Amino acid sequence: MTQSKLFSSGIELASFVTSSTILSKSWTTISSDNYENGVGLSWKLDKETGSDFTILAFKATSDDSSSVQADLISSDELKEDNFLDFEFLCSKKIPTFSLNKTAVSLFRENHQEFDSLKTEINSSNPRTPLIVTGHGLGGSIASLFVISLLHNIGSVKNRPLCITFGSLLVGDRRLQQAISRSSIWNSCFIHVLSHKDPLPRLFITDRTSTYMPFGTFILCSDATSFENPDSIFEIFVALASVHDKNQELESVDYGNIVKNLYRKATWIDFPAQAENLTNPDSLATDISLQLGALSLTPHVQENVGFNTLETKLKELEERFFLQKRILFDPSKKLNDRKVDMAQLEWYKKKSKNEQIGYYDSFKNMNFPDDYDVNQFHKRLTFYWEKMVEEAEMKPQKEGAAFRTRWLYAGTTYRRMVEPLSIAKYYSEGGKDYINNKRSEHFKQLEEWLFEDSQNRTSDVNSTPRKNVEAILTIDSCFWAHVEEALLLCGELKGVKEKDDVLKKLFKIEVYVYGLLKDYAVSPEIFLARSSYIRWWNEYKKIKGSSYTSALANFMNDDTKIKQYAIGAYDFP
Amino acid sequence: MKQTQTKDRNMGGGLVGDNIGLNEEVIKKTCSLSFKAHNSENEPYISELFRISSDLTEYLVLSFPGSWVETDWFVRKSFGETKIDLAKFPLLKSVGNDETALVNQAFFNRFERLLKLSSFVAEVKKAIAEGKQVVFTGHSSGAVLAILATFWALEEYLYPTKIQIQHKSPMCVTFGSPLVGNHIFSHASNREKWSHHFIHFVMQYDIVPRIFLAPFSSIEKLISPVLQLLTPNNNSLTQDPIRDSVTCEFYSTVMRNAATVTSHVACNLMGSTNLLLETMTNFVELSPYRPFGTYIFCNGNGQMIVVKNSDAVLQLMFHIAQLRDLAQLSEVANKSILQHLAYEAELEESLGMQNVVYLNKLDDLPLSSGEGHDTDIAAALDSLGLSARARLCLRAAGELEKQKERNEEKIKKEFQDKAVPSMRDLEEYKSTCEINNGKGYYDAFKVQKEPKDFQANVKRLVLAGVWDEIIEMLKRYELPDEFEGKKEWIEHGTRFRRLVEPLDIANYHRHLKNEDTGPYMNKARPKRYRYTQRWLEHANRSPKAEITESTFWAEVEELCSWTSNNKPFEDIKERVLKLEQDIKMWTDKEVLTKDVLSKDPTFIKLWETLPQEHKATSCISTLFTVKE
């Protein structure tokens, strides 16, 4: 819902998390004994029978997390090394990202054990929800472990939850972007950290730092939360400038923090009469409360510039909200586009009555109607380009569901509209549409249909023969082949070495006959003024009237064509 | 920056009795009867008939005793909710979404036992028939019976087709009532305009209204000693250390769970898009129970705060009972028990003082006490100790309510701009088809031969766009609760469904989608028609019809494809008979015009394939007299 007045629900979300038992239960497992030892790491899988969830906790053996270096390793390097656990995060838009080298090395050194851990978790029956947790560097490993589970989650029930305490950041901005592609993925991470803990900020010293947070951050002294990575980044920078200069590295007791927050769930934790609350704007008030919860009050921050930070956060939060809300919602506009499709359908019908077919009518641009079609064509193409782009941005599983939902409409669109794109291209003198001009989104739509047909028994491509009159030609590039054939006929007059060209023409002939045999071509191609008939006539002239072939045999007999149109012709 | 505003901006104004529609004297009476009922535990209820000095109305108050037996509260499952019996409470659902209300099963069982009592049913029936003002009341778990009895009586005696002028709608007044049902209670009672029949008094710290925000497992061990403490006239009121530790733990547990659920709701009120809220539901048990009706919070100092927005009520329930600091725990925990039994004294004082504040304009509530455009409101919020955080939650609740109203405005405009002209065009299309072609618009549309058929298709799609948006909003509860109860929308919906659904069916069969996808009714009927059919059926309290005046074309097509495949008539005989009876009824009622049918090629095709002996006796054979 688009609300005109904005709120920041950060404090409420933090309260939701801290009043539940998940933080304290995670911490209990972290601080318990009997860990299994791996290389530089140890872990414990806590799955008591009767418990609400399974908890997996990680610990780094070296207890000095603060000595971890900020060095990054890129996903390309990992790929070259044939380590593919995180490869699924890469996409066309985000082809590569980087992770903290130390954390990744630890993860890789224990890879086999991790695989058996995953098997053990999956085999538990009944399946209890999984929490993966850790403190400091252990938290970074927990994050990596959950990332490696992400590509297999679909339903809410399957989502694991990663809970880290005072954990180091694990990757750069592109990692954050890759995970934020899916709101579901991003929702699997909770990072708890104290405003006094310098460890999480280790890799963000100033604005030039390459590391970027992802997931939801519960920041405390009093708890508040942020999801927007840019806001968290700003707060890190501010906290760094306030705390680090006059502070030794003191270790933060998260056990105590968690206990306090849990107990405080029933107290009024924010002053009833905070200073500076005269602002009627709810969002601004929210943010100043949140900064208060982090002790980033005006007194503390002479150097940071409290008002600048507050204003900046407000801007960032506003932008974040808007971005999330104006996300392209395909169903909203679908009905409008259906109107455009109806217009085209009507255009097709009229052109058929003119004995020309909508392909050629549009190509010739002889009538006002033909010009009107331009706008439907444009709007539809714009809509579907956007749609396909959106689907591609989504991670595989979500994307697949999305694609199945829109596949039917997308296929009809492609078969109806791509001929228009072809007509336009060739009427402007273009050549070789398929290799030079064909838009990515048409290719994608076709590919999805192909993938989809692999997974199902009934085939979208097969229609009952008797309906052939109503179908759209299955191959949306059919007309491009016809145009190429016409161009070849033209070429034939100019060249001496005709064999090569004739071979190509014969290939097209075979192609057309194959489609006809499958009843995959609309009978509109046989209309008297269609480009296809024009080609056939020219081709026949070249071949001579005595030419025989399967296609010629069919084309030379009007009754066969008529029978085809009603689905009654049986190909030999 | 301070803004100067008029003082009475937030005021509903007036005495509390006038505002809620029940005299103070009656309220006091119901309160004392509520507690009196506890003493006559062996009676299922007590009743008293009386008049008050200021008006002529005769009141019948029925009051129900509480039960402090654990099984009358809990069914030992996490929240113990179950779908309510729609046969008894047909309105407790959301209409279009067809979502049935959830109710506490233990409470519902108790109510069912009450309803088997013929003397109770007879007494209520008689009083309503005689034009008496019936008031159901109760304290604690007795209140629950009062609530369910009120819904039952409203449905049984006052729904539109049964109501008579002298009937007075029953009222319900509760004291320290636990939560009974989920958000559908509030949604449905707003839709039926029954919210103001329910008045709930709740003391600031009373623990009982909050109990069901906690899952059973979390309070299992404490529940029987606590129920014992909550029993009126119990003798263990002396302070002792065991009692103290029980109350402290109980209070803390309930409140912590209340914190979880209220902050989850608050995030949604504030429009949070963080999916962590969804992911976390795997790991956290969230109570489905929500308040509904009008709440009057008593702060223990004689002040009363009246709130009608149920989202705001839930937020207040948590925030006003919070601790200021840990040192208060023992004191507040003790209060949370004692206040449950203190309604009589509190009401005596506060109804006398008439210190009432109405929290109406929640969306611009003052955020701190310094912000004083309305001193009454500001003072009341301060006296409840509401933090800035709590105030923001209330604002969000108010803002959401406003947003729903704005959404309806937006839809209204869209409807005027797009739907109204398209409907006009389609009406015209329908009549032109009947006059010119003599065949009816169903067939014309299916054949799609002329430009006007195509134009009609465009209009159909425009209308689909407008209605689909309405349905989408309903699905997410983004329109005011009243929406599906509004006569104008039910009429718009019905007119739209009757006129346009045949075109959708024609379109479906034109593309022969029935052959690959399956029958229209099972596989393809759009929600815009399913919802609007439910609206009308709900308004008329009629049962769900399988085939309606807008969908019989789909049945005609189905039967037609059956007979044209030479399958035996006997297999579909019953369906044919049913369809013929329905058609007769619709043509008699003039919902359908005869010509629409008797000249339609698809229908004629079906008719002609039917066996001669069947046609001769058919109830619609007269439609075809000319043809035969």
PDB file of C-alpha atoms in Angstrom, chain B residues 241-384:
ATOM      1  CA  PRO B 241       6.264 -14.616  48.351  1.00  0.00           C
ATOM      2  CA  ILE B 242       4.956 -17.517  46.253  1.00  0.00           C
ATOM      3  CA  ARG B 243       2.030 -15.540  45.041  1.00  0.00           C
ATOM      4  CA  ASP B 244       4.363 -12.693  44.259  1.00  0.00           C
ATOM      5  CA  SER B 245       6.686 -14.790  42.137  1.00  0.00           C
ATOM      6  CA  VAL B 246       3.759 -16.313  40.240  1.00  0.00           C
ATOM      7  CA  THR B 247       2.218 -12.953  39.417  1.00  0.00           C
ATOM      8  CA  CYS B 248       5.556 -11.431  38.422  1.00  0.00           C
ATOM      9  CA  GLU B 249       6.390 -14.263  36.102  1.00  0.00           C
ATOM     10  CA  PHE B 250       2.917 -14.354  34.647  1.00  0.00           C
ATOM     11  CA  TYR B 251       2.834 -10.628  34.028  1.00  0.00           C
ATOM     12  CA  SER B 252       6.305 -10.628  32.450  1.00  0.00           C
ATOM     13  CA  THR B 253       5.561 -13.576  30.179  1.00  0.00           C
ATOM     14  CA  VAL B 254       2.246 -12.244  28.942  1.00  0.00           C
ATOM     15  CA  MET B 255       3.659  -8.777  28.398  1.00  0.00           C
ATOM     16  CA  ARG B 256       6.716 -10.009  26.562  1.00  0.00           C
ATOM     17  CA  ASN B 257       4.529 -11.960  24.167  1.00  0.00           C
ATOM     18  CA  ALA B 258       2.269  -8.939  23.872  1.00  0.00           C
ATOM     19  CA  ALA B 259       5.361  -6.940  22.930  1.00  0.00           C
ATOM     20  CA  THR B 260       6.186  -9.401  20.165  1.00  0.00           C
ATOM     21  CA  VAL B 261       2.767  -9.392  18.578  1.00  0.00           C
ATOM     22  CA  THR B 262       2.103  -5.662  18.949  1.00  0.00           C
ATOM     23  CA  SER B 263       5.452  -4.708  17.458  1.00  0.00           C
ATOM     24  CA  HIS B 264       4.858  -7.120  14.580  1.00  0.00           C
ATOM     25  CA  VAL B 265       1.506  -5.489  13.934  1.00  0.00           C
ATOM     26  CA  ALA B 266       3.024  -2.030  14.345  1.00  0.00           C
ATOM     27  CA  CYS B 267       5.593  -2.761  11.630  1.00  0.00           C
ATOM     28  CA  ASN B 268       2.758  -3.604   9.270  1.00  0.00           C
ATOM     29  CA  LEU B 269       0.776  -0.522  10.294  1.00  0.00           C
ATOM     30  CA  MET B 270       3.820   1.544   9.486  1.00  0.00           C
ATOM     31  CA  GLY B 271       4.049  -0.009   6.062  1.00  0.00           C
ATOM     32  CA  SER B 272       7.281  -1.902   6.609  1.00  0.00           C
ATOM     33  CA  THR B 273       8.370  -3.886   3.581  1.00  0.00           C
ATOM     34  CA  ASN B 274      11.028  -5.901   5.395  1.00  0.00           C
ATOM     35  CA  LEU B 275      10.344  -9.554   4.710  1.00  0.00           C
ATOM     36  CA  LEU B 276      12.087 -10.461   7.951  1.00  0.00           C
ATOM     37  CA  LEU B 277       8.598 -10.029   9.410  1.00  0.00           C
ATOM     38  CA  GLU B 278       7.484 -12.988   7.326  1.00  0.00           C
ATOM     39  CA  THR B 279      10.609 -15.089   7.766  1.00  0.00           C
ATOM     40  CA  MET B 280      10.409 -14.697  11.539  1.00  0.00           C
ATOM     41  CA  THR B 281       6.922 -16.212  11.683  1.00  0.00           C
ATOM     42  CA  ASN B 282       8.702 -19.557  11.339  1.00  0.00           C
ATOM     43  CA  PHE B 283      10.494 -18.959  14.605  1.00  0.00           C
ATOM     44  CA  VAL B 284       7.991 -17.006  16.662  1.00  0.00           C
ATOM     45  CA  GLU B 285       4.429 -17.851  17.630  1.00  0.00           C
ATOM     46  CA  LEU B 286       2.164 -14.878  16.990  1.00  0.00           C
ATOM     47  CA  SER B 287      -1.267 -14.621  18.530  1.00  0.00           C
ATOM     48  CA  PRO B 288      -4.102 -14.366  15.997  1.00  0.00           C
ATOM     49  CA  TYR B 289      -6.406 -12.629  18.492  1.00  0.00           C
ATOM     50  CA  ARG B 290      -7.360  -8.998  18.036  1.00  0.00           C
ATOM     51  CA  PRO B 291      -9.707  -6.574  19.785  1.00  0.00           C
ATOM     52  CA  PHE B 292     -12.876  -5.235  18.134  1.00  0.00           C
ATOM     53  CA  GLY B 293     -15.689  -2.840  19.018  1.00  0.00           C
ATOM     54  CA  THR B 294     -15.388   0.235  21.252  1.00  0.00           C
ATOM     55  CA  TYR B 295     -12.848   0.148  24.061  1.00  0.00           C
ATOM     56  CA  ILE B 296     -12.953   2.324  27.141  1.00  0.00           C
ATOM     57  CA  PHE B 297      -9.693   2.257  29.060  1.00  0.00           C
ATOM     58  CA  CYS B 298      -9.842   3.244  32.730  1.00  0.00           C
ATOM     59  CA  ASN B 299      -6.601   4.586  34.106  1.00  0.00           C
ATOM     60  CA  GLY B 300      -7.428   4.027  37.765  1.00  0.00           C
ATOM     61  CA  ASN B 301      -7.745   7.746  38.489  1.00  0.00           C
ATOM     62  CA  GLY B 302     -11.272   8.102  37.246  1.00  0.00           C
ATOM     63  CA  GLN B 303     -10.326   9.040  33.703  1.00  0.00           C
ATOM     64  CA  MET B 304     -11.746   7.134  30.742  1.00  0.00           C
ATOM     65  CA  ILE B 305     -10.144   6.959  27.299  1.00  0.00           C
ATOM     66  CA  VAL B 306     -12.435   5.912  24.479  1.00  0.00           C
ATOM     67  CA  VAL B 307     -10.882   4.258  21.400  1.00  0.00           C
ATOM     68  CA  LYS B 308     -12.634   2.755  18.403  1.00  0.00           C
ATOM     69  CA  ASN B 309      -9.786   1.931  16.065  1.00  0.00           C
ATOM     70  CA  SER B 310      -9.001  -1.696  16.847  1.00  0.00           C
ATOM     71  CA  ASP B 311      -5.386  -1.476  15.661  1.00  0.00           C
ATOM     72  CA  ALA B 312      -4.895   1.365  18.118  1.00  0.00           C
ATOM     73  CA  VAL B 313      -6.594  -0.634  20.861  1.00  0.00           C
ATOM     74  CA  LEU B 314      -4.117  -3.457  20.428  1.00  0.00           C
ATOM     75  CA  GLN B 315      -1.178  -1.059  20.628  1.00  0.00           C
ATOM     76  CA  LEU B 316      -2.607   0.592  23.731  1.00  0.00           C
ATOM     77  CA  MET B 317      -3.213  -2.751  25.398  1.00  0.00           C
ATOM     78  CA  PHE B 318       0.495  -3.339  25.401  1.00  0.00           C
ATOM     79  CA  HIS B 319       1.900   0.126  25.848  1.00  0.00           C
ATOM     80  CA  ILE B 320      -0.244   1.365  28.736  1.00  0.00           C
ATOM     81  CA  ALA B 321       0.474  -1.721  30.827  1.00  0.00           C
ATOM     82  CA  GLN B 322       4.252  -1.473  30.454  1.00  0.00           C
ATOM     83  CA  LEU B 323       6.588  -0.997  33.401  1.00  0.00           C
ATOM     84  CA  ARG B 324       8.373   2.325  33.920  1.00  0.00           C
ATOM     85  CA  ASP B 325      11.323   0.478  35.394  1.00  0.00           C
ATOM     86  CA  LEU B 326      12.166  -2.899  36.809  1.00  0.00           C
ATOM     87  CA  ALA B 327      11.668  -1.843  40.423  1.00  0.00           C
ATOM     88  CA  GLN B 328       7.970  -1.563  39.720  1.00  0.00           C
ATOM     89  CA  LEU B 329       7.595  -5.156  38.633  1.00  0.00           C
ATOM     90  CA  SER B 330       6.142  -6.620  41.785  1.00  0.00           C
ATOM     91  CA  GLU B 331       3.763  -3.721  42.275  1.00  0.00           C
ATOM     92  CA  VAL B 332       2.498  -3.655  38.688  1.00  0.00           C
ATOM     93  CA  ALA B 333       2.232  -7.424  38.464  1.00  0.00           C
ATOM     94  CA  ASN B 334       0.064  -7.376  41.556  1.00  0.00           C
ATOM     95  CA  LYS B 335      -2.046  -4.598  40.054  1.00  0.00           C
ATOM     96  CA  SER B 336      -2.494  -6.620  36.891  1.00  0.00           C
ATOM     97  CA  ILE B 337      -4.378  -9.173  38.977  1.00  0.00           C
ATOM     98  CA  LEU B 338      -6.172  -6.853  41.386  1.00  0.00           C
ATOM     99  CA  GLN B 339      -7.478  -4.490  38.731  1.00  0.00           C
ATOM    100  CA  HIS B 340      -9.258  -7.368  37.075  1.00  0.00           C
ATOM    101  CA  LEU B 341     -11.574  -7.439  40.043  1.00  0.00           C
ATOM    102  CA  ALA B 342     -11.884  -3.707  40.585  1.00  0.00           C
ATOM    103  CA  TYR B 343     -14.328  -2.631  37.858  1.00  0.00           C
ATOM    104  CA  GLU B 344     -17.285  -1.839  40.083  1.00  0.00           C
ATOM    105  CA  ALA B 345     -15.450   0.660  42.226  1.00  0.00           C
ATOM    106  CA  GLU B 346     -13.618   2.199  39.280  1.00  0.00           C
ATOM    107  CA  LEU B 347     -16.776   2.752  37.249  1.00  0.00           C
ATOM    108  CA  GLU B 348     -18.618   4.185  40.178  1.00  0.00           C
ATOM    109  CA  GLU B 349     -15.962   6.866  40.345  1.00  0.00           C
ATOM    110  CA  SER B 350     -15.248   7.531  36.688  1.00  0.00           C
ATOM    111  CA  LEU B 351     -18.846   7.563  35.459  1.00  0.00           C
ATOM    112  CA  GLY B 352     -19.496  10.133  38.141  1.00  0.00           C
ATOM    113  CA  MET B 353     -16.531  12.303  37.192  1.00  0.00           C
ATOM    114  CA  GLN B 354     -17.152  12.138  33.451  1.00  0.00           C
ATOM    115  CA  ASN B 355     -13.513  12.777  32.718  1.00  0.00           C
ATOM    116  CA  VAL B 356     -13.597  11.355  29.227  1.00  0.00           C
ATOM    117  CA  VAL B 357     -11.168  11.624  26.356  1.00  0.00           C
ATOM    118  CA  TYR B 358     -11.957  10.387  22.875  1.00  0.00           C
ATOM    119  CA  LEU B 359      -8.977   9.353  20.799  1.00  0.00           C
ATOM    120  CA  ASN B 360     -10.346   9.980  17.360  1.00  0.00           C
ATOM    121  CA  LYS B 361      -7.844  11.767  15.207  1.00  0.00           C
ATOM    122  CA  LEU B 362      -5.053   9.333  15.757  1.00  0.00           C
ATOM    123  CA  ASP B 363      -3.040  10.289  12.710  1.00  0.00           C
ATOM    124  CA  ASP B 364      -1.869  13.558  14.181  1.00  0.00           C
ATOM    125  CA  LEU B 365      -1.674  12.699  17.820  1.00  0.00           C
ATOM    126  CA  PRO B 366       0.724  14.889  19.798  1.00  0.00           C
ATOM    127  CA  LEU B 367       4.064  13.152  20.147  1.00  0.00           C
ATOM    128  CA  SER B 368       5.078  14.735  23.406  1.00  0.00           C
ATOM    129  CA  SER B 369       3.324  16.492  26.215  1.00  0.00           C
ATOM    130  CA  GLY B 370       4.973  19.771  25.333  1.00  0.00           C
ATOM    131  CA  GLU B 371       3.034  19.764  22.117  1.00  0.00           C
ATOM    132  CA  GLY B 372      -0.150  21.135  23.460  1.00  0.00           C
ATOM    133  CA  HIS B 373      -2.815  21.969  20.955  1.00  0.00           C
ATOM    134  CA  ASP B 374      -5.238  19.792  22.833  1.00  0.00           C
ATOM    135  CA  THR B 375      -4.474  19.754  26.500  1.00  0.00           C
ATOM    136  CA  ASP B 376      -7.047  17.080  27.347  1.00  0.00           C
ATOM    137  CA  ILE B 377      -5.615  14.587  24.927  1.00  0.00           C
ATOM    138  CA  ALA B 378      -2.051  15.436  25.801  1.00  0.00           C
ATOM    139  CA  ALA B 379      -2.800  15.088  29.502  1.00  0.00           C
ATOM    140  CA  ALA B 380      -4.595  11.795  29.007  1.00  0.00           C
ATOM    141  CA  LEU B 381      -1.709  10.379  26.995  1.00  0.00           C
ATOM    142  CA  ASP B 382       0.708  11.546  29.661  1.00  0.00           C
ATOM    143  CA  SER B 383      -1.340  10.041  32.455  1.00  0.00           C
ATOM    144  CA  LEU B 384      -1.224   6.711  30.660  1.00  0.00           C
TER     145      LEU B 384
END
